[in-house]
Coordinates of C-alpha atoms in Angstrom, one line a residue:
Chain A
X1 CA -17.1 14.5 10.1
X2 CA -13.5 13.9 8.2
X3 CA -12.5 9.9 8.1
X4 CA -9.1 9.2 9.0
X5 CA -6.6 8.0 6.1
X6 CA -6.7 4.7 7.5
X7 CA -10.7 4.4 6.6
X8 CA -9.8 4.7 3.1
X9 CA -10.5 0.9 2.4
X10 CA -14.1 1.4 3.8
X11 CA -15.0 4.4 1.5
X12 CA -14.0 2.1 -1.3
X13 CA -16.0 -0.8 0.0
X14 CA -19.1 1.7 0.2
X15 CA -18.7 3.1 -3.2
X16 CA -17.4 0.1 -4.9
X17 CA -18.4 -2.8 -3.0
X18 CA -22.2 -3.2 -4.2
X19 CA -21.3 -2.9 -7.8
X20 CA -18.3 -5.0 -7.4
X21 CA -20.1 -7.7 -5.5
X22 CA -22.3 -7.8 -8.9
X23 CA -19.8 -8.2 -11.4
X24 CA -17.7 -10.9 -9.7
X25 CA -21.1 -12.7 -9.6
X26 CA -22.0 -12.1 -13.3
X27 CA -18.7 -13.5 -14.2
X28 CA -19.0 -16.5 -11.7
X29 CA -22.6 -17.1 -13.9
X30 CA -20.6 -16.9 -17.0
X31 CA -17.7 -19.6 -15.6
X32 CA -20.7 -21.4 -14.4
X33 CA -22.8 -21.8 -17.6
X34 CA -19.6 -22.6 -19.7
X35 CA -19.2 -25.7 -16.7
X36 CA -22.9 -26.4 -17.3
X37 CA -22.5 -26.4 -20.8
X38 CA -19.8 -29.3 -20.5
X39 CA -21.9 -31.3 -18.0
X40 CA -24.5 -34.2 -18.8
X41 CA -27.7 -32.2 -17.5
X42 CA -30.2 -33.2 -20.3
X43 CA -33.4 -33.8 -17.8
X44 CA -35.2 -32.2 -15.2
X45 CA -33.0 -33.3 -12.8
X46 CA -29.8 -31.4 -11.8
X47 CA -27.0 -33.6 -13.4
X48 CA -23.2 -32.3 -13.7
X49 CA -20.9 -34.9 -14.6
X50 CA -18.4 -33.2 -17.1
X51 CA -18.7 -34.9 -20.4
X52 CA -16.4 -31.9 -22.2
X53 CA -17.2 -30.7 -25.9
X54 CA -19.9 -33.5 -26.7
X55 CA -23.0 -30.8 -26.1
X56 CA -21.5 -28.3 -28.5
X57 CA -20.9 -31.0 -31.2
X58 CA -24.4 -32.4 -30.7
X59 CA -25.8 -28.8 -30.9
X60 CA -23.8 -27.6 -33.7
X61 CA -24.8 -30.7 -35.9
X62 CA -28.8 -30.1 -35.7
X63 CA -30.5 -28.5 -38.6
X64 CA -32.0 -26.0 -36.0
X65 CA -28.6 -24.7 -35.3
X66 CA -27.5 -24.0 -38.7
X67 CA -31.0 -22.4 -39.2
X68 CA -30.4 -20.1 -36.2
X69 CA -27.2 -19.2 -36.9
X70 CA -27.9 -18.4 -40.8
X71 CA -30.9 -16.5 -39.6
X72 CA -29.1 -14.5 -37.0
X73 CA -26.5 -13.6 -39.7
X74 CA -29.5 -12.5 -42.2
X75 CA -30.8 -10.4 -39.1
X76 CA -27.5 -8.8 -38.7
X77 CA -26.9 -7.6 -42.0
X78 CA -30.3 -6.8 -43.0
X79 CA -31.5 -4.8 -39.7
X80 CA -28.0 -3.1 -39.2
X81 CA -27.6 -1.5 -42.7
X82 CA -30.9 0.2 -43.2
X83 CA -31.2 1.2 -39.8
X84 CA -27.9 2.8 -39.8
X85 CA -28.3 4.5 -43.0
X86 CA -32.0 5.6 -42.4
X87 CA -31.0 6.5 -39.2
X88 CA -28.5 9.0 -40.5
X89 CA -30.4 10.2 -43.4
X90 CA -33.5 10.6 -41.3
X91 CA -31.3 12.6 -38.7
X92 CA -30.0 15.0 -41.6
X93 CA -33.4 16.0 -42.5
X94 CA -34.7 16.2 -39.6
X95 CA -32.1 18.6 -38.7
X96 CA -32.6 20.4 -41.8
X97 CA -36.4 21.3 -40.8
X98 CA -35.0 22.5 -37.4
X99 CA -38.2 20.9 -35.7
X100 CA -36.0 18.2 -33.6
X101 CA -38.2 18.0 -30.6
X102 CA -41.6 16.5 -32.6
X103 CA -39.9 14.3 -34.8
X104 CA -37.5 12.7 -32.4
X105 CA -40.6 12.5 -30.2
X106 CA -42.4 10.7 -33.2
X107 CA -39.2 8.1 -34.1
X108 CA -38.6 7.8 -30.4
X109 CA -41.8 6.4 -29.3
X110 CA -41.2 2.9 -31.3
X111 CA -37.8 2.8 -29.4
X112 CA -39.7 3.2 -26.1
X113 CA -42.1 0.5 -26.1
X114 CA -41.1 -3.2 -25.2
X115 CA -40.3 -5.8 -28.0
X116 CA -42.9 -7.6 -26.7
X117 CA -45.8 -4.9 -27.8
X118 CA -43.8 -3.9 -30.7
X119 CA -44.2 -7.8 -31.7
X120 CA -48.1 -7.9 -30.8
X121 CA -48.8 -5.0 -32.7
X122 CA -46.9 -6.1 -35.8
X123 CA -48.7 -9.5 -35.5
X124 CA -51.8 -7.3 -36.3
X125 CA -50.4 -5.3 -38.7
X126 CA -49.2 -8.2 -40.7
X127 CA -52.5 -10.1 -40.4
X128 CA -54.0 -11.3 -44.0
X129 CA -56.6 -8.8 -43.3
X130 CA -54.5 -6.3 -41.3
X131 CA -53.4 -2.9 -41.9
X132 CA -50.7 -3.8 -44.3
X133 CA -52.7 -5.7 -46.6
X134 CA -55.4 -2.9 -46.7
X135 CA -53.0 -0.3 -47.2
X136 CA -51.6 -2.2 -50.1
X137 CA -55.1 -3.1 -52.1
X138 CA -56.2 0.7 -51.6
X139 CA -52.7 1.4 -53.2
X140 CA -53.6 -1.0 -55.8
X141 CA -50.1 -3.1 -54.9
X142 CA -52.4 -6.2 -55.0
X143 CA -49.4 -8.3 -55.9
X144 CA -47.6 -7.3 -52.4
X145 CA -50.6 -8.3 -50.5
X146 CA -49.5 -12.0 -48.7
X147 CA -49.8 -13.5 -45.3
X148 CA -46.7 -11.8 -44.0
X149 CA -45.6 -14.0 -41.0
X150 CA -47.5 -17.0 -41.9
X151 CA -45.7 -17.1 -45.1
X152 CA -42.0 -19.0 -44.7
X153 CA -40.6 -17.1 -47.4
X154 CA -41.4 -13.4 -45.9
X155 CA -41.9 -14.3 -42.0
X156 CA -37.9 -13.6 -41.4
X157 CA -38.0 -10.4 -43.3
X158 CA -40.9 -9.2 -41.5
X159 CA -39.7 -9.8 -38.5
X160 CA -36.4 -8.1 -39.3
X161 CA -38.4 -5.0 -40.1
X162 CA -40.1 -4.8 -36.8
X163 CA -36.7 -4.3 -35.2
X164 CA -35.9 -1.7 -37.8
X165 CA -38.9 0.1 -36.3
X166 CA -37.8 -0.3 -32.8
X167 CA -34.3 0.8 -33.2
X168 CA -34.3 3.7 -36.2
X169 CA -35.3 6.0 -33.1
X170 CA -32.2 4.9 -31.3
X171 CA -29.9 5.5 -34.3
X172 CA -31.5 9.0 -35.4
X173 CA -30.5 10.3 -31.8
X174 CA -27.0 9.4 -31.7
X175 CA -26.4 10.6 -35.6
X176 CA -28.3 13.5 -34.7
X177 CA -26.0 14.6 -32.0
X178 CA -23.0 13.7 -33.9
X179 CA -24.0 16.3 -36.7
X180 CA -24.8 18.8 -34.3
X181 CA -21.2 18.1 -32.8
X182 CA -19.6 18.8 -36.1
X183 CA -17.4 22.0 -35.6
X184 CA -19.6 24.7 -36.8
X185 CA -16.6 26.8 -38.8
X186 CA -16.4 23.2 -41.3
X187 CA -19.5 23.9 -42.1
X188 CA -19.7 27.7 -42.7
X189 CA -16.3 27.3 -44.6
X190 CA -18.3 24.7 -46.9
X191 CA -21.4 26.8 -47.5
X192 CA -19.3 30.0 -47.9
X193 CA -17.7 28.2 -50.8
X194 CA -21.3 27.0 -52.4
X195 CA -21.7 23.6 -51.3
X196 CA -24.8 22.2 -52.3
X197 CA -27.0 20.1 -49.5
X198 CA -26.0 16.9 -51.0
X199 CA -22.3 17.8 -51.4
X200 CA -22.4 19.2 -47.6
X201 CA -24.1 15.7 -46.7
X202 CA -21.3 13.5 -48.6
X203 CA -18.2 15.3 -48.1
X204 CA -18.9 17.3 -44.9
X205 CA -21.0 15.6 -42.8
X206 CA -20.4 11.8 -43.4
X207 CA -16.7 11.8 -42.9
X208 CA -17.4 13.7 -39.6
X209 CA -19.6 11.2 -38.1
X210 CA -17.3 8.4 -38.4
X211 CA -17.5 7.7 -34.5
X212 CA -21.3 7.7 -34.5
X213 CA -20.6 4.6 -36.9
X214 CA -18.7 2.9 -34.2
X215 CA -21.4 3.5 -31.8
X216 CA -24.3 2.6 -33.9
X217 CA -23.1 -0.3 -36.0
X218 CA -21.9 -2.6 -33.0
X219 CA -24.6 -2.0 -30.9
X220 CA -27.3 -3.2 -33.5
X221 CA -24.9 -6.3 -34.6
X222 CA -25.4 -7.0 -30.6
X223 CA -29.0 -6.5 -30.4
X224 CA -29.8 -8.7 -33.7
X225 CA -27.4 -11.5 -32.0
X226 CA -29.5 -11.3 -28.6
X227 CA -32.7 -11.1 -30.5
X228 CA -35.6 -13.2 -28.8
X229 CA -38.6 -11.4 -27.7
X230 CA -40.1 -10.4 -31.3
X231 CA -39.5 -14.0 -32.0
X232 CA -41.4 -15.8 -29.3
X233 CA -44.3 -13.0 -29.3
X234 CA -44.9 -13.3 -33.1
X235 CA -44.1 -16.6 -34.5
X236 CA -42.3 -19.0 -31.7
X237 CA -39.7 -19.8 -34.7
X238 CA -42.1 -20.8 -37.2
X239 CA -43.4 -21.3 -39.6
X240 CA -41.1 -24.6 -39.5
X241 CA -37.8 -23.2 -38.7
X242 CA -38.1 -20.2 -40.4
X243 CA -37.9 -17.8 -37.9
X244 CA -35.8 -19.9 -35.6
X245 CA -32.9 -17.7 -34.2
X246 CA -30.2 -18.4 -31.5
X247 CA -31.4 -16.9 -28.5
X248 CA -35.1 -18.6 -29.3
X249 CA -33.4 -22.3 -30.0
X250 CA -31.3 -21.8 -26.5
X251 CA -34.6 -20.8 -24.7
X252 CA -36.4 -24.0 -26.2
X253 CA -33.6 -26.4 -25.6
X254 CA -32.9 -25.1 -22.1
X255 CA -36.5 -24.4 -20.6
X256 CA -39.0 -26.4 -23.1
X257 CA -36.9 -29.7 -23.7
X258 CA -35.0 -29.6 -20.3
X259 CA -31.6 -30.2 -22.1
X260 CA -30.3 -27.9 -19.8
X261 CA -26.4 -28.6 -21.0
X262 CA -27.6 -28.1 -24.5
X263 CA -29.1 -24.9 -23.7
X264 CA -26.2 -23.5 -22.2
X265 CA -23.9 -24.6 -24.9
X266 CA -25.9 -22.5 -27.2
X267 CA -25.9 -19.5 -24.6
X268 CA -22.1 -19.8 -24.5
X269 CA -21.9 -19.7 -28.3
X270 CA -24.0 -16.6 -28.5
X271 CA -21.6 -15.2 -25.6
X272 CA -18.5 -16.0 -27.7
X273 CA -20.1 -14.3 -31.2
X274 CA -20.9 -11.3 -29.2
X275 CA -17.6 -10.8 -27.7
X276 CA -16.4 -10.1 -31.0
X277 CA -18.4 -6.9 -31.2
X278 CA -18.1 -6.5 -27.1
X279 CA -14.6 -6.6 -26.5
X280 CA -13.5 -4.2 -28.8
X281 CA -16.2 -2.1 -28.4
X282 CA -15.4 -1.7 -24.6
X283 CA -11.8 -1.3 -25.1
X284 CA -12.5 1.4 -27.4
X285 CA -15.0 2.8 -24.5
X286 CA -12.0 2.6 -22.2
X287 CA -9.4 4.3 -24.0
X288 CA -11.8 7.3 -24.5
X289 CA -12.6 7.3 -20.7
X290 CA -9.0 6.9 -19.5
X291 CA -6.9 8.1 -22.4
Chain B
X1 CA -15.8 10.8 -24.0
X2 CA -16.2 13.6 -22.0
X3 CA -15.6 16.4 -24.3
X4 CA -18.1 14.7 -26.9
X5 CA -20.9 13.8 -24.1
X6 CA -20.9 17.7 -23.0
X7 CA -20.7 19.1 -26.6
X8 CA -23.4 16.6 -27.8
X9 CA -25.6 17.5 -24.7
X10 CA -25.2 20.7 -25.3
X11 CA -25.9 20.6 -28.8
X12 CA -29.2 18.6 -28.1
X13 CA -30.5 21.6 -25.6
X14 CA -29.5 24.7 -27.5
X15 CA -32.2 24.4 -30.0
X16 CA -31.5 26.6 -33.4
X17 CA -27.7 26.5 -32.8
X18 CA -25.9 28.5 -36.0
X19 CA -25.4 24.8 -37.7
X20 CA -29.1 24.2 -37.8
X21 CA -29.8 27.6 -39.5
X22 CA -26.9 27.2 -41.5
X23 CA -28.3 23.8 -42.7
X24 CA -31.8 24.8 -43.2
X25 CA -30.9 28.0 -45.0
X26 CA -29.9 25.6 -48.3
X27 CA -31.5 25.6 -51.3
X28 CA -32.7 22.0 -50.9
X29 CA -36.6 22.4 -51.3
X30 CA -37.8 22.1 -47.8
X31 CA -41.1 20.8 -49.1
X32 CA -39.3 17.4 -50.1
X33 CA -37.9 17.4 -46.9
X34 CA -40.8 17.6 -45.0
X35 CA -42.8 15.0 -47.7
X36 CA -39.9 12.6 -46.9
X37 CA -40.4 13.0 -43.2
X38 CA -43.8 13.0 -43.4
X39 CA -44.4 9.6 -45.2
X40 CA -41.7 8.1 -42.9
X41 CA -43.5 9.3 -40.0
X42 CA -46.9 8.3 -41.3
X43 CA -45.9 4.7 -41.6
X44 CA -43.8 4.9 -38.4
X45 CA -46.9 5.7 -36.3
X46 CA -49.2 3.2 -38.1
X47 CA -48.9 0.5 -35.8
X48 CA -50.0 2.8 -33.2
X49 CA -53.0 4.5 -34.9
X50 CA -54.2 0.9 -35.8
X51 CA -53.9 -0.3 -32.2
X52 CA -55.6 2.6 -30.8
X53 CA -58.5 2.1 -33.4
X54 CA -58.7 -1.5 -32.8
X55 CA -58.9 -1.2 -29.2
X56 CA -62.1 0.8 -29.6
X57 CA -63.9 -1.6 -32.1
X58 CA -66.3 -4.2 -31.1
X59 CA -64.9 -7.6 -31.7
X60 CA -67.4 -7.7 -34.7
X61 CA -66.5 -4.6 -36.0
X62 CA -62.8 -5.5 -36.0
X63 CA -63.5 -8.1 -38.5
X64 CA -66.2 -6.7 -40.5
X65 CA -64.6 -3.1 -41.2
X66 CA -61.5 -1.9 -42.5
X67 CA -58.7 -2.2 -40.3
X68 CA -57.7 1.5 -41.0
X69 CA -60.9 3.2 -40.8
X70 CA -62.1 4.4 -37.2
X71 CA -64.6 2.9 -35.2
X72 CA -68.2 3.7 -36.1
X73 CA -69.0 4.0 -32.4
X74 CA -66.5 4.3 -29.6
X75 CA -66.7 0.9 -27.4
X76 CA -64.7 1.0 -24.6
X77 CA -65.5 -2.6 -23.7
X78 CA -62.3 -4.1 -24.9
X79 CA -60.3 -1.7 -22.5
X80 CA -62.7 -3.0 -19.4
X81 CA -61.7 -6.6 -20.5
X82 CA -58.0 -5.8 -20.8
X83 CA -57.8 -3.9 -18.0
X84 CA -59.2 -7.0 -16.0
X85 CA -56.5 -9.2 -17.8
X86 CA -53.5 -7.1 -17.3
X87 CA -54.2 -4.8 -14.0
X88 CA -52.6 -7.4 -11.4
X89 CA -49.5 -7.7 -13.8
X90 CA -49.5 -4.3 -14.7
X91 CA -49.0 -3.4 -10.7
X92 CA -46.5 -6.5 -10.4
X93 CA -44.4 -5.0 -13.1
X94 CA -44.8 -1.4 -11.2
X95 CA -43.5 -3.4 -8.0
X96 CA -40.7 -5.1 -9.7
X97 CA -39.7 -2.4 -11.9
X98 CA -39.4 0.6 -9.2
X99 CA -38.1 -1.4 -6.4
X100 CA -35.1 -2.6 -9.0
X101 CA -34.6 0.4 -10.5
X102 CA -34.2 2.2 -7.1
X103 CA -31.9 -0.3 -6.1
X104 CA -29.8 -0.3 -9.4
X105 CA -29.5 3.5 -9.1
X106 CA -28.1 3.4 -6.1
X107 CA -25.7 0.8 -6.5
X108 CA -24.4 2.3 -10.1
X109 CA -24.5 5.9 -8.9
X110 CA -22.3 4.7 -5.9
X111 CA -20.1 2.9 -8.1
X112 CA -20.4 5.0 -11.1
X113 CA -19.4 8.1 -9.1
X114 CA -16.1 6.6 -7.6
X115 CA -15.3 5.3 -11.1
X116 CA -15.8 8.7 -12.9
X117 CA -13.7 10.5 -9.9
X118 CA -11.0 8.7 -8.2
X119 CA -8.0 6.8 -9.7
X120 CA -6.9 4.0 -7.8
X121 CA -5.1 0.8 -9.3
X122 CA -7.4 -1.6 -11.2
X123 CA -9.6 1.0 -12.1
X124 CA -9.3 0.3 -15.8
X125 CA -9.4 -2.9 -15.7
X126 CA -12.5 -2.7 -13.5
X127 CA -14.1 -0.3 -15.8
X128 CA -13.1 -2.6 -18.7
X129 CA -15.0 -5.8 -16.8
X130 CA -18.2 -3.8 -16.1
X131 CA -18.5 -2.7 -19.3
X132 CA -18.1 -5.8 -21.0
X133 CA -20.8 -7.1 -18.1
X134 CA -23.3 -4.8 -19.2
X135 CA -23.2 -5.7 -22.9
X136 CA -23.1 -9.6 -22.8
X137 CA -26.1 -11.4 -23.8
X138 CA -28.7 -12.2 -21.1
X139 CA -28.9 -15.6 -22.4
X140 CA -25.7 -16.6 -20.8
X141 CA -27.0 -15.5 -17.5
X142 CA -30.0 -17.3 -17.2
X143 CA -29.4 -21.1 -16.1
X144 CA -26.8 -20.0 -13.7
X145 CA -29.4 -17.0 -12.4
X146 CA -32.3 -19.6 -12.3
X147 CA -29.9 -22.2 -10.1
X148 CA -28.7 -19.3 -7.7
X149 CA -32.5 -18.2 -7.2
X150 CA -33.7 -21.6 -6.7
X151 CA -31.2 -22.5 -4.0
X152 CA -32.2 -19.2 -2.4
X153 CA -35.5 -20.3 -2.4
X154 CA -36.9 -17.4 -4.5
X155 CA -37.3 -18.6 -8.1
X156 CA -40.6 -17.7 -8.9
X157 CA -41.2 -14.9 -6.8
X158 CA -40.7 -11.0 -7.3
X159 CA -38.1 -10.6 -5.1
X160 CA -36.1 -13.2 -6.9
X161 CA -36.8 -11.4 -10.2
X162 CA -35.8 -8.2 -8.7
X163 CA -32.6 -9.4 -7.5
X164 CA -31.8 -10.9 -11.1
X165 CA -32.7 -7.5 -12.5
X166 CA -30.2 -5.4 -10.1
X167 CA -27.6 -8.1 -11.1
X168 CA -28.5 -7.2 -15.0
X169 CA -28.8 -3.6 -15.2
X170 CA -26.5 -2.3 -12.2
X171 CA -23.7 -2.5 -14.8
X172 CA -25.6 -0.4 -16.7
X173 CA -26.4 2.2 -14.1
X174 CA -22.8 2.7 -13.1
X175 CA -21.8 3.2 -16.5
X176 CA -24.3 5.6 -17.6
X177 CA -24.3 7.6 -14.1
X178 CA -20.4 7.7 -14.4
X179 CA -20.8 9.6 -17.9
X180 CA -22.8 12.1 -16.1
X181 CA -20.6 12.5 -13.2
X182 CA -17.7 13.0 -15.6
X183 CA -19.7 16.1 -17.5
X184 CA -19.8 17.8 -14.0
X185 CA -17.2 20.3 -12.6
X186 CA -15.1 19.2 -9.6
X187 CA -15.0 22.6 -7.8
X188 CA -17.8 22.1 -5.6
X189 CA -16.6 18.7 -4.2
X190 CA -13.0 19.9 -3.6
X191 CA -14.6 22.9 -1.6
X192 CA -16.6 20.0 0.5
X193 CA -13.7 18.2 0.7
X194 CA -11.7 21.4 2.3
X195 CA -14.5 21.6 4.9
X196 CA -13.7 18.1 6.2
X197 CA -16.8 16.4 4.5
X198 CA -16.1 12.8 4.0
X199 CA -16.7 11.5 0.5
X200 CA -19.9 9.6 1.1
X201 CA -21.2 12.9 2.6
X202 CA -20.2 15.0 -0.3
X203 CA -21.3 12.5 -2.5
X204 CA -25.1 12.5 -1.1
X205 CA -24.9 16.4 -0.1
X206 CA -23.0 17.9 -3.0
X207 CA -22.5 15.6 -5.9
X208 CA -26.2 14.1 -6.2
X209 CA -28.2 17.5 -6.0
X210 CA -26.0 18.6 -8.9
X211 CA -26.2 15.6 -10.8
X212 CA -29.8 15.2 -10.3
X213 CA -30.8 15.6 -14.0
X214 CA -28.3 12.7 -14.8
X215 CA -29.3 10.4 -12.4
X216 CA -33.0 10.8 -13.9
X217 CA -31.6 10.0 -17.2
X218 CA -30.1 6.8 -15.5
X219 CA -33.4 6.2 -13.9
X220 CA -35.1 6.6 -16.9
X221 CA -33.1 4.2 -18.8
X222 CA -32.8 1.6 -16.0
X223 CA -36.8 1.7 -15.4
X224 CA -37.6 1.2 -19.1
X225 CA -35.3 -1.5 -19.6
X226 CA -36.6 -3.4 -16.5
X227 CA -40.3 -2.4 -17.5
X228 CA -39.7 -3.7 -21.0
X229 CA -37.4 -7.0 -20.1
X230 CA -39.3 -10.2 -21.3
X231 CA -36.5 -12.9 -21.4
X232 CA -35.9 -13.3 -17.6
X233 CA -39.6 -12.2 -16.8
X234 CA -40.8 -15.1 -18.6
X235 CA -38.6 -17.6 -17.5
X236 CA -38.3 -16.7 -13.5
X237 CA -41.8 -16.1 -12.9
X238 CA -44.3 -19.5 -13.5
X239 CA -47.1 -18.4 -11.5
X240 CA -49.8 -16.4 -13.1
X241 CA -50.6 -14.3 -10.3
X242 CA -47.3 -13.1 -9.8
X243 CA -46.7 -12.4 -13.7
X244 CA -45.4 -9.1 -14.8
X245 CA -47.0 -7.2 -17.5
X246 CA -44.8 -8.4 -21.0
X247 CA -45.2 -12.1 -20.3
X248 CA -48.7 -11.4 -19.9
X249 CA -49.0 -9.8 -23.1
X250 CA -47.2 -12.5 -24.5
X251 CA -49.2 -14.9 -23.0
X252 CA -52.7 -13.1 -24.0
X253 CA -51.0 -13.1 -27.7
X254 CA -50.7 -16.8 -27.4
X255 CA -54.3 -17.5 -26.2
X256 CA -56.5 -17.8 -29.2
X257 CA -59.9 -16.8 -27.1
X258 CA -58.3 -13.1 -26.9
X259 CA -59.5 -10.9 -29.6
X260 CA -57.5 -8.3 -31.4
X261 CA -59.3 -5.3 -29.7
X262 CA -58.7 -6.5 -26.3
X263 CA -55.2 -7.5 -27.1
X264 CA -54.5 -4.1 -28.7
X265 CA -56.3 -2.5 -25.6
X266 CA -54.0 -4.6 -23.3
X267 CA -50.9 -3.6 -25.2
X268 CA -51.4 -0.1 -24.9
X269 CA -51.6 -0.4 -21.2
X270 CA -48.3 -2.1 -21.2
X271 CA -46.8 0.5 -22.8
X272 CA -48.2 3.6 -20.5
X273 CA -45.2 4.4 -18.7
X274 CA -42.7 4.0 -21.4
X275 CA -44.3 6.1 -23.6
X276 CA -45.7 8.8 -20.9
X277 CA -41.9 9.0 -20.0
X278 CA -40.5 9.5 -23.9
X279 CA -43.5 12.2 -24.2
X280 CA -42.7 14.0 -20.9
X281 CA -39.1 13.5 -20.1
X282 CA -38.1 12.9 -23.6
X283 CA -34.5 15.1 -23.3
X284 CA -33.7 12.8 -20.3
X285 CA -34.5 9.7 -22.0
X286 CA -32.2 10.8 -25.3
X287 CA -29.5 11.7 -22.7
X288 CA -29.7 8.3 -21.2
X289 CA -29.7 6.6 -24.5
X290 CA -26.7 8.7 -25.6
X291 CA -24.8 7.9 -22.0
X292 CA -25.5 4.3 -22.6
X293 CA -23.5 4.0 -25.6
X294 CA -20.5 4.7 -23.4
X295 CA -19.4 7.0 -26.3
X296 CA -22.2 10.0 -26.1

């Protein structure tokens, strides 16, 4: 059946109507959350009197906010750099062996499972009589034995490692695809010129996979900014405030202490921080898509 | 993005391309490479190994023996106990994940196809808005979502959670499927249009069958995301009988009465769908992950 031209609008609505509705709703929710963050809703009963930026001032001046923000920043750096670097190196090594399917599957397993389960498995790994300490004792590294996540000085880093463990598989496959996308002629020319494995890696591979960095780094930064599940499952922000992060702080404020307006304010702060990464990322994707 | 995606995908599916041969012909000692990879794999798989071993020990044995050591006798009591606790959440999750995934992929594929194929005024802006919606932190949506569902009388119900997931993951589904639609040739559709088929007929009869691998990848990514989602699951469902699997595992962990062997068995049950998909349909999972980055 041929639809007459005047029904073009109907097709537009059938194809794009649902996703358009959802997109509009999502933006309306962002606007709504912004409004709530400027209201006086600080109890179980809904109250939406406008109070301006008071909640932001209150939230930002708390110790928990500062600690969370610093922890999030640490998380970003200490998670993003090793995951990116290891991902690139491992992708290169894996390609060298020619057994991609095997190694890819091994590293993707931890990417496929949920953060909740990953956290649970690692609580057991980090337990005082757990696998990690047992392993260190077997290797004679007794000075490394410690209660990893109940010690405030190591808890945050132990949690950050769990996210590295989870995202490495993702990083590997992006770099693997990028390395394999390199023009064969360039690699061949370098080989003919007698380049060694290391030279090839630093001089040819590294510059040719720049676009993969532009994918991995922003997405990892974003993941670090949103991190919640691992903290909730493993430490609930403790010991003390040592593993508090913004997303967890937001959840505690809104759903535990019932300071909805304050929770909304933290959520908006997380959003603003993430937009610094998301807008250029989406813009860049747009250019490639339509450009 | 189109060309890079096609190239990357081709590369991923032409094992032992000449480049690899070139790389592996190097004088770098392959044994060192294997050694490094072996150590990494050992460390990366250790949590799974420890979880499996622990789940097969008795409660006593988990405390009296070395954690790395296999059980002296295989004990399945922990698995039975764990299944008793997580079976209902497991099936709740199956229900929620399947319904939301089907809806997301349908909505996403329709939108993604239109975005990939037809140029219309505002297409770029729409793509931009959808891309941002797909990447924004969920935290900002939680409070309004709670209020919306409460006003519809759906807070704390499966339908409410499903609606939340449809809103969260449809933009994703649109972007991922769109990447796959871009990579298939237009010829068949043009032939169908010449034959007088409407775009909707063409979509279901011509495009979908060709794009099936891409749709499968999209489905896998969305399913895994919904299955693994925790933030909304823990906030929107308060009734323990309706709880899905991830909050249940977190809850087991929080309950001091649950022994480690049960907790490990429960965690493994909770990861079964994603790990089985990863092992059996790994290549589609990888394509989906790559398409989900928007740049291949």
